[in-house]
GROMACS .gro file of C-alpha atoms in nm:
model
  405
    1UNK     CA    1  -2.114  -0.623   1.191
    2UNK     CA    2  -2.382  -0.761   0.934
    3UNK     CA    3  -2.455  -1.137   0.927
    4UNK     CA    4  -2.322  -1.103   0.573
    5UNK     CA    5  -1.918  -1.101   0.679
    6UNK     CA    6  -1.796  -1.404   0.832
    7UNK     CA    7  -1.499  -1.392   1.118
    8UNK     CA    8  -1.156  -1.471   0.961
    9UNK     CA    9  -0.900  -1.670   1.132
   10UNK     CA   10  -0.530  -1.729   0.996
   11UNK     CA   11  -0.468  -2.063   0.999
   12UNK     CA   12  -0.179  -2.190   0.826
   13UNK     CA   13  -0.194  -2.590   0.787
   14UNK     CA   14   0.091  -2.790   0.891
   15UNK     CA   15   0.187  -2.965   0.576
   16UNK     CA   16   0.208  -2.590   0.462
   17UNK     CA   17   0.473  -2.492   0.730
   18UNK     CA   18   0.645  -2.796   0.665
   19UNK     CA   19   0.680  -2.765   0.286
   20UNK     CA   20   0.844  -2.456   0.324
   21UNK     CA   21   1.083  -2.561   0.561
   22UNK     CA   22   1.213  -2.864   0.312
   23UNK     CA   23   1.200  -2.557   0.047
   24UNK     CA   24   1.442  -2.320   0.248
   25UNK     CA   25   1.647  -2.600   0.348
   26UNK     CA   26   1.690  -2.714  -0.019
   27UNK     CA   27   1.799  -2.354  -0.129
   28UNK     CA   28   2.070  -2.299  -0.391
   29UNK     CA   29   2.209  -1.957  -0.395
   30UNK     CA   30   2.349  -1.790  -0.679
   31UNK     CA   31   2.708  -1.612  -0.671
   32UNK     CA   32   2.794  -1.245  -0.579
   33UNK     CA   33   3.046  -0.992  -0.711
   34UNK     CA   34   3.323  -0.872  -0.512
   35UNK     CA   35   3.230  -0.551  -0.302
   36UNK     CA   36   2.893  -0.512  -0.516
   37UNK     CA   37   2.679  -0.412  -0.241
   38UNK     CA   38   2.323  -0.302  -0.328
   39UNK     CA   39   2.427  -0.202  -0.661
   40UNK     CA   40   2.294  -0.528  -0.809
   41UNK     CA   41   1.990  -0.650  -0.555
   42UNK     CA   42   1.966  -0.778  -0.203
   43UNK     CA   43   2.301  -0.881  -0.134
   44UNK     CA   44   2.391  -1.234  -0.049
   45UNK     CA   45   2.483  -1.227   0.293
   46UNK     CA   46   2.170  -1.044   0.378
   47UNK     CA   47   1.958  -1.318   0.199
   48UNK     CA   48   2.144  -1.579   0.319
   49UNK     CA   49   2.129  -1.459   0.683
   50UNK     CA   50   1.710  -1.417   0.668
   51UNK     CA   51   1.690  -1.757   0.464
   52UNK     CA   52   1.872  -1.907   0.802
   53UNK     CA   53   1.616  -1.718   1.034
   54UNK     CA   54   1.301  -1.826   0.856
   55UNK     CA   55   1.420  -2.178   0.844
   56UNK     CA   56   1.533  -2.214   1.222
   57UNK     CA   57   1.450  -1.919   1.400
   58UNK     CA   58   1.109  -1.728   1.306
   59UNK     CA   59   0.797  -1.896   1.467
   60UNK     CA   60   0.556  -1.810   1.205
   61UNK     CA   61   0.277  -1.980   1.505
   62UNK     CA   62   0.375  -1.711   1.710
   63UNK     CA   63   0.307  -1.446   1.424
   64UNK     CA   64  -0.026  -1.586   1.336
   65UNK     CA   65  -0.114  -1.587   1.721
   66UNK     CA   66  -0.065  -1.200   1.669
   67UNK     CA   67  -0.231  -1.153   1.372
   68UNK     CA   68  -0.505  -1.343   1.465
   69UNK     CA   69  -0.558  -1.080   1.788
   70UNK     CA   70  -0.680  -0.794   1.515
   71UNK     CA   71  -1.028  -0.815   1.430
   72UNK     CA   72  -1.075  -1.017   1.093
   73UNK     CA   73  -1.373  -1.091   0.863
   74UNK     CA   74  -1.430  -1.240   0.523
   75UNK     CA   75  -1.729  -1.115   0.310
   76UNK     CA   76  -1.798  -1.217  -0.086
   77UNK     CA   77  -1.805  -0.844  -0.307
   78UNK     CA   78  -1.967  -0.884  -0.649
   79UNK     CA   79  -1.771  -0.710  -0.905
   80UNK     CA   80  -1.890  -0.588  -1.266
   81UNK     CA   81  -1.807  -0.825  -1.506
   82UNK     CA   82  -1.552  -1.041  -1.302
   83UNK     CA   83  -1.818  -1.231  -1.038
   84UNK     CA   84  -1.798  -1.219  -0.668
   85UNK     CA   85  -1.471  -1.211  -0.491
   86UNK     CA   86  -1.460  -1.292  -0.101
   87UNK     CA   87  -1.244  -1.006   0.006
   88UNK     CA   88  -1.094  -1.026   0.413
   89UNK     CA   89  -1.033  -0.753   0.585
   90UNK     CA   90  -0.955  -0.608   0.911
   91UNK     CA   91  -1.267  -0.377   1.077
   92UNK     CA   92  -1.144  -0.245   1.428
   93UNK     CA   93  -1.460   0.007   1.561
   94UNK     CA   94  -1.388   0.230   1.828
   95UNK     CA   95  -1.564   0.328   2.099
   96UNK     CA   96  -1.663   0.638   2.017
   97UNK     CA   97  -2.013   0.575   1.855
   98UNK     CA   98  -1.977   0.870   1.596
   99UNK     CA   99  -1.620   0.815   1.455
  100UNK     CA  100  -1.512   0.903   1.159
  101UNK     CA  101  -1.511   0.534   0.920
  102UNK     CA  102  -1.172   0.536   0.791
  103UNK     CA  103  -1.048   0.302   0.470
  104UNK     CA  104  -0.681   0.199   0.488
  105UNK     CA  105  -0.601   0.073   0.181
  106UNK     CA  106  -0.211  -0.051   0.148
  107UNK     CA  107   0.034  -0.097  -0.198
  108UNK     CA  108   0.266  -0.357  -0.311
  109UNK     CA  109   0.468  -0.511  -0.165
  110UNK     CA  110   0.264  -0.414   0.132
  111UNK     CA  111  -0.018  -0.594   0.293
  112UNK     CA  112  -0.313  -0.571   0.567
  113UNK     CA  113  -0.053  -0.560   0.853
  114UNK     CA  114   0.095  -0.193   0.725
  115UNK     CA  115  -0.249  -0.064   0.931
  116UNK     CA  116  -0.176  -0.252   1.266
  117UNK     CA  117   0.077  -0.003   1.414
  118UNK     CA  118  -0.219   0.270   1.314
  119UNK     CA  119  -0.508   0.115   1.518
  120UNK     CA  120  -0.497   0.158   1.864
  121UNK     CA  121  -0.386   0.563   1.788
  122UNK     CA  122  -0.662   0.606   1.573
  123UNK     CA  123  -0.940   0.421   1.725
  124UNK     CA  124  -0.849   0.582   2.049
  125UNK     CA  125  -1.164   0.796   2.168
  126UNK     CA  126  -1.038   1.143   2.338
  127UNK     CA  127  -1.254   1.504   2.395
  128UNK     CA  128  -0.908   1.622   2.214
  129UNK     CA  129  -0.868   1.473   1.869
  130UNK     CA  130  -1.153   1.235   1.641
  131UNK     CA  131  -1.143   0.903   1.675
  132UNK     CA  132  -1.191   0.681   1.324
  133UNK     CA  133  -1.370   0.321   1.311
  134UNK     CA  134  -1.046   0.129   1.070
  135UNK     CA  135  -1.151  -0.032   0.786
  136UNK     CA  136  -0.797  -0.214   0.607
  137UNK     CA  137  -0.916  -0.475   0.338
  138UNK     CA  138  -0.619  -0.740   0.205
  139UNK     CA  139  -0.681  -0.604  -0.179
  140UNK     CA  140  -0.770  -0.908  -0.446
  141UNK     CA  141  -0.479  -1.119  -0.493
  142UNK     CA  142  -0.353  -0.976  -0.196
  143UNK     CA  143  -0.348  -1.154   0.174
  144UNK     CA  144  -0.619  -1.363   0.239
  145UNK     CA  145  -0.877  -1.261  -0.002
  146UNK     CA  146  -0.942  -1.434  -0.358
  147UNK     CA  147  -0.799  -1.321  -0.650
  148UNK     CA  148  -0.947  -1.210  -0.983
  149UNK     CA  149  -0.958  -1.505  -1.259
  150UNK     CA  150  -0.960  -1.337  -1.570
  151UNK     CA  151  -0.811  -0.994  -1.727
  152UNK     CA  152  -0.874  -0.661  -1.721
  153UNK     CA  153  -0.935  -0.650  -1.347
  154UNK     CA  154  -0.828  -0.265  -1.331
  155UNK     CA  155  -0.855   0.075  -1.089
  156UNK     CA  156  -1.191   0.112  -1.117
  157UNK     CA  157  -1.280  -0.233  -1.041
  158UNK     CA  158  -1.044  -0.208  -0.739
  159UNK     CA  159  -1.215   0.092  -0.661
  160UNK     CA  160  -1.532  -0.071  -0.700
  161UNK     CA  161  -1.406  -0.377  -0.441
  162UNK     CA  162  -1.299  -0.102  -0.161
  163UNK     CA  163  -1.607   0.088  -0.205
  164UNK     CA  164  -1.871  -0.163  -0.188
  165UNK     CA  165  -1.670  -0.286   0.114
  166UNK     CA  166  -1.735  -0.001   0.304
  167UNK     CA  167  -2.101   0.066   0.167
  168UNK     CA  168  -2.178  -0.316   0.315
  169UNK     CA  169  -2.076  -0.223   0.601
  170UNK     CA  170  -2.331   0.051   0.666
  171UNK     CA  171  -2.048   0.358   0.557
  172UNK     CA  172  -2.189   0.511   0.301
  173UNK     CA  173  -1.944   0.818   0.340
  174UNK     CA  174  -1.613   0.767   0.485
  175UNK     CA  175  -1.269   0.869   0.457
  176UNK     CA  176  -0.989   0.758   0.259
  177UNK     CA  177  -0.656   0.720   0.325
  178UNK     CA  178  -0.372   0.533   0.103
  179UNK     CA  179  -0.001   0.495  -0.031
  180UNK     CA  180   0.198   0.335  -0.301
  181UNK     CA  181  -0.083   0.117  -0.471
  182UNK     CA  182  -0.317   0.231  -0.232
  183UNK     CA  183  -0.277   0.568  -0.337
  184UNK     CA  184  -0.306   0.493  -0.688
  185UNK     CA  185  -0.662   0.274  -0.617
  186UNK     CA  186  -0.755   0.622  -0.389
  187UNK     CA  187  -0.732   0.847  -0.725
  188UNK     CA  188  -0.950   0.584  -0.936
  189UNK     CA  189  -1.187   0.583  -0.623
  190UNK     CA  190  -1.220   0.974  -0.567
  191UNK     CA  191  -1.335   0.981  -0.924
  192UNK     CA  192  -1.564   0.725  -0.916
  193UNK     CA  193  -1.693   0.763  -0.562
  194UNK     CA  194  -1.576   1.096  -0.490
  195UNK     CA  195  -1.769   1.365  -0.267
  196UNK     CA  196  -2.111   1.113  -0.283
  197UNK     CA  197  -1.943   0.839  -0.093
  198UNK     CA  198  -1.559   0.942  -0.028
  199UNK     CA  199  -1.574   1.261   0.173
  200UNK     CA  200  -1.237   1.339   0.209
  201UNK     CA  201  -0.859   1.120   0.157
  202UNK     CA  202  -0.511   1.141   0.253
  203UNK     CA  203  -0.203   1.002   0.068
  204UNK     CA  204   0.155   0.965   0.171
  205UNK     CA  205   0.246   0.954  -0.158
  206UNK     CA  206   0.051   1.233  -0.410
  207UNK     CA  207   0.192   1.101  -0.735
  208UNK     CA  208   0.007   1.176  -1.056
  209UNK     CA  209   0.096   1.221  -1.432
  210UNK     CA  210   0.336   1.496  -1.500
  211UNK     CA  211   0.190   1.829  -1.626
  212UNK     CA  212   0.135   1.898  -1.991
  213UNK     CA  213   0.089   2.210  -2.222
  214UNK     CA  214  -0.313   2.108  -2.204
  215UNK     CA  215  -0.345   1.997  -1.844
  216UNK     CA  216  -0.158   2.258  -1.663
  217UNK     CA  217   0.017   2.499  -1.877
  218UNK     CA  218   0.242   2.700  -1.632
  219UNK     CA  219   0.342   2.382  -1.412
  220UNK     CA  220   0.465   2.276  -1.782
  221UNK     CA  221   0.693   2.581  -1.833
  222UNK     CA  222   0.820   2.554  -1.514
  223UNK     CA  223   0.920   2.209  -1.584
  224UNK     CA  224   1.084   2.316  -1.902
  225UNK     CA  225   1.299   2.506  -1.692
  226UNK     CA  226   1.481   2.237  -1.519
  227UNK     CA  227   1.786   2.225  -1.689
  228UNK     CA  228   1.839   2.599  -1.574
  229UNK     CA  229   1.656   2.588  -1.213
  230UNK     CA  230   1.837   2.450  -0.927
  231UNK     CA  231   1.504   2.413  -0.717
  232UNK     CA  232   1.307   2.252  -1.003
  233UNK     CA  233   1.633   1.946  -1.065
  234UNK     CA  234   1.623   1.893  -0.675
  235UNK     CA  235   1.317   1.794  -0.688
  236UNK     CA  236   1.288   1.611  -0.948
  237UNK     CA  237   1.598   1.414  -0.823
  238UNK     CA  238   1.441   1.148  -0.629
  239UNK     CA  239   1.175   1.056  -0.879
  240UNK     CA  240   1.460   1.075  -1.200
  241UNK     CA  241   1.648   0.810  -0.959
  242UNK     CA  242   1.349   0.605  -0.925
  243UNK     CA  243   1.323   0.586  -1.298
  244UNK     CA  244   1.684   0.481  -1.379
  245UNK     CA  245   1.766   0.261  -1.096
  246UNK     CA  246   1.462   0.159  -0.865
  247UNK     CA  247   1.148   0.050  -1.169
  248UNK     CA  248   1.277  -0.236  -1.295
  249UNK     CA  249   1.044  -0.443  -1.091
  250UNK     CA  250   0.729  -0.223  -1.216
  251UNK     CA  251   0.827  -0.300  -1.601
  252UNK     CA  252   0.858  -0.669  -1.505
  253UNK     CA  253   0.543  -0.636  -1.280
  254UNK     CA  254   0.366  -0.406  -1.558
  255UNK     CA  255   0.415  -0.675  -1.848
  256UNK     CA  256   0.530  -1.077  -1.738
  257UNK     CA  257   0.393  -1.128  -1.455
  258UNK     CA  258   0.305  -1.469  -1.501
  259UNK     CA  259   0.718  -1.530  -1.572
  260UNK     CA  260   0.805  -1.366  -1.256
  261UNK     CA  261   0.518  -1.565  -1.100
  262UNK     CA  262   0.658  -1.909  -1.114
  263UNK     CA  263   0.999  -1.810  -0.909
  264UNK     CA  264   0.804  -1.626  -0.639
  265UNK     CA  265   0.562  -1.955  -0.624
  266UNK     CA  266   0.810  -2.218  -0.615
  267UNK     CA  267   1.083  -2.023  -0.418
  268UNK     CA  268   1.084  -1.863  -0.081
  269UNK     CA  269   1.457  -1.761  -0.098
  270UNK     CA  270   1.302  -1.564  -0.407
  271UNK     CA  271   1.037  -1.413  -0.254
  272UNK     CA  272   1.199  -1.277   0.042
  273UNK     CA  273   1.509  -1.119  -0.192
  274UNK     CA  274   1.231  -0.988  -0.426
  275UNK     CA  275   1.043  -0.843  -0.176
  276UNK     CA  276   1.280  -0.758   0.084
  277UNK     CA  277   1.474  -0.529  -0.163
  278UNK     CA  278   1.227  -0.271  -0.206
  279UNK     CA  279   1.158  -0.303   0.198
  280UNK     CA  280   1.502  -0.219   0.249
  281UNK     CA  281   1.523   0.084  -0.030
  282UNK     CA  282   1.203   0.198   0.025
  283UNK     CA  283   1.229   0.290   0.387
  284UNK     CA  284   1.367   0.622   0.560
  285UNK     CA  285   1.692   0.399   0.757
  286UNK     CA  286   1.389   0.206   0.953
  287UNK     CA  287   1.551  -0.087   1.146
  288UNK     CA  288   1.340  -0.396   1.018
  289UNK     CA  289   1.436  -0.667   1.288
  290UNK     CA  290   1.428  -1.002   1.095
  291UNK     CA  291   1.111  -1.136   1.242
  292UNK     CA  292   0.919  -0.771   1.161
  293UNK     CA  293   1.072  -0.897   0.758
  294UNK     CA  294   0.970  -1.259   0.788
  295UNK     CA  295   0.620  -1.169   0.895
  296UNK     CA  296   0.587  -0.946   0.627
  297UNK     CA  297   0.735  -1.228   0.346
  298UNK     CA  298   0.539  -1.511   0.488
  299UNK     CA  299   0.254  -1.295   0.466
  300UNK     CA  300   0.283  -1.334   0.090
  301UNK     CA  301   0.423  -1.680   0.094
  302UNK     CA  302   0.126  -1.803   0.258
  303UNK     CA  303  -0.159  -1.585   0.062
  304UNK     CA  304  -0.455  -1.718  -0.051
  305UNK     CA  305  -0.361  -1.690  -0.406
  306UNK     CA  306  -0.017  -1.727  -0.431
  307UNK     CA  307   0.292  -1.534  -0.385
  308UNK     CA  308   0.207  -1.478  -0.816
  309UNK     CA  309  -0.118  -1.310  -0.760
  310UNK     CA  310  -0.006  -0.977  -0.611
  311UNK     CA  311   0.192  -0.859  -0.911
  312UNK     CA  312  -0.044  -0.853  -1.156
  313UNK     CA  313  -0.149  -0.559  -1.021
  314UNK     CA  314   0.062  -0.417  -1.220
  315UNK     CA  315  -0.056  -0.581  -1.536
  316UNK     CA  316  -0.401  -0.489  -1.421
  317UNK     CA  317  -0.369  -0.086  -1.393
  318UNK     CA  318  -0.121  -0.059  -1.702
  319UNK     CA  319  -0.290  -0.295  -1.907
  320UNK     CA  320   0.015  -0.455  -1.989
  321UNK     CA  321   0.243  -0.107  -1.957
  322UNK     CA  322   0.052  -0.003  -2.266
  323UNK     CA  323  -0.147   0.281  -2.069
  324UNK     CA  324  -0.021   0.526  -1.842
  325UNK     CA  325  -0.075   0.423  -1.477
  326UNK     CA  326  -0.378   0.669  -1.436
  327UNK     CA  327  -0.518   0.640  -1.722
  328UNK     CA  328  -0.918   0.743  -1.720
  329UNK     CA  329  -0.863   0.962  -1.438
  330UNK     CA  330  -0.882   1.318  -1.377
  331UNK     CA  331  -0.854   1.606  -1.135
  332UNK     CA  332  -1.120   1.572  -0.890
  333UNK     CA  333  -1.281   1.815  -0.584
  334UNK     CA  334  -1.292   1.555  -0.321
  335UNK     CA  335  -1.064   1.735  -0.028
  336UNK     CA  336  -0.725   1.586  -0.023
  337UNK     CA  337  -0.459   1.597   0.259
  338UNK     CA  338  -0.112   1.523   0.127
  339UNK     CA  339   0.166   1.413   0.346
  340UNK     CA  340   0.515   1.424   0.231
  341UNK     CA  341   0.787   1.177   0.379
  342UNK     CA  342   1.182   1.272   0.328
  343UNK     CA  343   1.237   0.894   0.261
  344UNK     CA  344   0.962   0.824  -0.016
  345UNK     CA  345   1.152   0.719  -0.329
  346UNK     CA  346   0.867   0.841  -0.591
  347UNK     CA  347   0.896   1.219  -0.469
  348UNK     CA  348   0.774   1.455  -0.722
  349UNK     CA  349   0.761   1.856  -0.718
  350UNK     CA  350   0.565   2.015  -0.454
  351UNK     CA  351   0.347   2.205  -0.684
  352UNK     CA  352   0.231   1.926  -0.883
  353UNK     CA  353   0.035   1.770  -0.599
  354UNK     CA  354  -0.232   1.997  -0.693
  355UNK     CA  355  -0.300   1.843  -1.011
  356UNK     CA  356  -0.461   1.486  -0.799
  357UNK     CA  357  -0.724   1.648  -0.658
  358UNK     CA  358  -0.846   1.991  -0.427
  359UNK     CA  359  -0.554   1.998  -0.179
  360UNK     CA  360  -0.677   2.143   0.126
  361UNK     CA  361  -0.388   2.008   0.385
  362UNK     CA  362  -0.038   1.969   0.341
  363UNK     CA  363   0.244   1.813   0.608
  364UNK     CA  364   0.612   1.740   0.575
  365UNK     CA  365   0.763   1.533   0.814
  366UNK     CA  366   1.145   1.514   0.918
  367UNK     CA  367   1.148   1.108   0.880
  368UNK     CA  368   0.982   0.887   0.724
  369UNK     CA  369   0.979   0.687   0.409
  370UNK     CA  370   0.785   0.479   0.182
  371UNK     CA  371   0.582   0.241   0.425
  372UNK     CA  372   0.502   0.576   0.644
  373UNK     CA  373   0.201   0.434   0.875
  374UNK     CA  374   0.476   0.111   0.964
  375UNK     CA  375   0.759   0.329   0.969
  376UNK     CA  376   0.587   0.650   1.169
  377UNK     CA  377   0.234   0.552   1.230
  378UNK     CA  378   0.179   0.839   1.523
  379UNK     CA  379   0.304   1.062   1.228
  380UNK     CA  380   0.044   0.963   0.972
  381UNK     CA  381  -0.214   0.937   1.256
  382UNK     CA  382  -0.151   1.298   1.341
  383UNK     CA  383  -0.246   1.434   0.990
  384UNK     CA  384  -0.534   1.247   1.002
  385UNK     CA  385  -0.624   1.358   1.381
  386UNK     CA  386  -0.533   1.723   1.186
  387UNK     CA  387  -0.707   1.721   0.915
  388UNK     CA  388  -1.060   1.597   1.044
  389UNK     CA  389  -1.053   1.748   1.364
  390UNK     CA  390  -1.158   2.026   1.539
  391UNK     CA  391  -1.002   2.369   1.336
  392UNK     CA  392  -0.878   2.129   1.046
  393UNK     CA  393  -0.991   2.182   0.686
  394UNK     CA  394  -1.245   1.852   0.689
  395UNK     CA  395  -1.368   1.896   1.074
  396UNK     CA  396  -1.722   1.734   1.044
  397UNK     CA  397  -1.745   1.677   0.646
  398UNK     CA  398  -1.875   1.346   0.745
  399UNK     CA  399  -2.225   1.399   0.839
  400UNK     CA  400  -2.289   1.318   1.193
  401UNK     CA  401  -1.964   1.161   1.245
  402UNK     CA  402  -1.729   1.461   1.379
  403UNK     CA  403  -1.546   1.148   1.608
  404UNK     CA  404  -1.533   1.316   1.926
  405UNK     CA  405  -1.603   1.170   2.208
   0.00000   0.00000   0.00000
């Protein structure tokens, strides 16, 4: 470790405990319908029985004690045009002294702890599968690191963050491996850092712009086909439900921000029912014990820049919803290992996965949803033990870092 990162402790001051106890004991809750289930939110009882837990059960000292066992560090990353940003992150090295160096970047409403499940599998050093030095940055806004203070802050500067990240800490080529926003930060990345720095990435969620006429012709016609081909509408099911019921959060996310901001900020009863919706619909039946959900929220809650921060993310990659999310992008060569989860609510057609990048693994699991390396992390670690080791389609495309043992 270079005398450039500083280590990071988590460190929550009292006052800041105690504030939001008074908050959650103050709580007003709004009404419910009669027998309206998840059809309008979170439901009440469910909020109102986590509200009790955070306020006189969860022991958030405890949590930190945990967090503060994984290996944490601070460093400042200069980005084009926005200044320097001190970015933590968590760096756990393995033994093995030629691992593979693996970035684990996570979405929204994820965070750095989405990796912790994934580090002692993948840092494990065996003559039998590669072993990867972990790399899992808390992206800007995110966590503990600082937030961008101006617009514009988009995928490529993300990109940029992640990248120089790794490059400071003596990886100059590394692997990449991402889902929900992470994912979306690995596709701006492969194109800007792609092949020279990025060697090969994995996503648990390959989602790209649909084909066109232009793009990719006979993925179009197929798709024209839909109304007429059973295969095509099952498919497309899960991502046309997404659409009409489950985006309503990326609109809000994509264009007021700063609105939505000032609940989240002042209210942790609206936090934890904004966040722990899409936990609890985004997930393949996983069995989130209220203290694995609290952690999570108060992860957020207590973030450097605010519960507010995260979301304009959004804002950030759509400009405002006035661009298409991947806007500036294109098909790249950078080998890509796709992993396909039956609970993953933004499920598009097979086929189409080969418009992201030069697919050169594919798995499909039998459980498993949207948070796949919390929900199944020896899953996701399995692909990745596939596809860079011995016989897989990457074995040894970093040089001199095959991660045997």
């Amino acid at each position: 470790m270079g005398s450039w990162a500083k280590p990071f402790t988590v460190a929550v001051p009292d006052a800041d405990l105690e504030l939001l106890h008074k908050k959650l004991e103050l709580a007003t809750f709004p009404d419910e319908l009669q027998d309206a289930g998840w059809d309008y939110g979170a439901p009440l009882a469910d909020i109102k029985r986590l509200t009790a837990y955070w306020k006189d059960s969860f022991d958030w000292r405890k949590a930190e004690k945990a967090i503060n066992e994984l290996p944490q560090f601070t460093t400042d990353i200069e980005v084009d045009g926005f200044g320097s940003l001190n970015i933590h992150f968590v760096h756990q090295k393995s033994k093995v002294e030629n691992a593979i160096p693996l970035l684990f970047v996570h979405g929204w409403p994820g965070q750095f702890l989405e990796v912790r499940k994934l580090l002692p599998i993948l840092t494990a050093g065996s003559p039998d599968h590669p072993s990867f030095h972990v790399v899992a940055p808390s992206l800007p806004g995110f966590g503990f690191s600082e937030a961008p203070n101006k617009p514009g802050f988009g995928g490529f500067q993300y990109a940029e963050v992640v990248n120089k990240l790794m490059l400071s800490l003596g990886y100059d080529e590394y692997a990449y491996q991402g889902g929900d926003m992470g994912h979306i930060v690995g596709v701006y990345a492969t194109n800007a850092y792609g092949n020279r720095h990025i060697k090969a990435w994995h996503t648990n969620m390959p989602l790209y712009r649909a084909p066109t006429l232009f793009s990719n012709p006979l993925l179009f016609l197929e798709m024209l086909t839909t109304p007429f081909n059973k295969r095509m509408q099952e498919q497309l099911a899960p991502a046309q439900r997404f659409q009409t019921k489950g985006r309503g959060y990326f609109l809000l996310q994509s264009t007021k921000p700063q609105t939505l901001g000032y609940s989240l900020a002042d209210s942790p009863v609206g936090l934890l029912a904004w966040i722990y919706e899409k936990l609890y619909e985004s997930v393949d039946n996983y069995p989130f014990t209220e203290d694995e959900v609290l952690e999570w929220i108060s992860i957020h809650w207590f973030s450097r820049a605010g519960p507010a921060a995260s979301p304009r993310m959004y804002y950030g990659l759509t400009s405002g919803n006035e661009r298409e999310l991947f806007d500036g992008t294109r098909w790249t060569s950078t080998p890509l290992g796709v992993a396909f989860f039956p609970g993953e609510p933004a499920r598009l057609p097979k086929s189409w996965v080969h418009t992201i990048g030069k697919v050169v693994f594919q798995s499909e699991h039998d459980a498993g949803g949207h948070f796949a390396a919390f929900e199944q992390p020896a899953k996701l670690a399995g692909d990745l033990r596939k596809m860079f080791g011995k016989g897989g389609p990457v074995y040894g495309i970093v040089p001199g870092k095959d991660g045997y043992a």
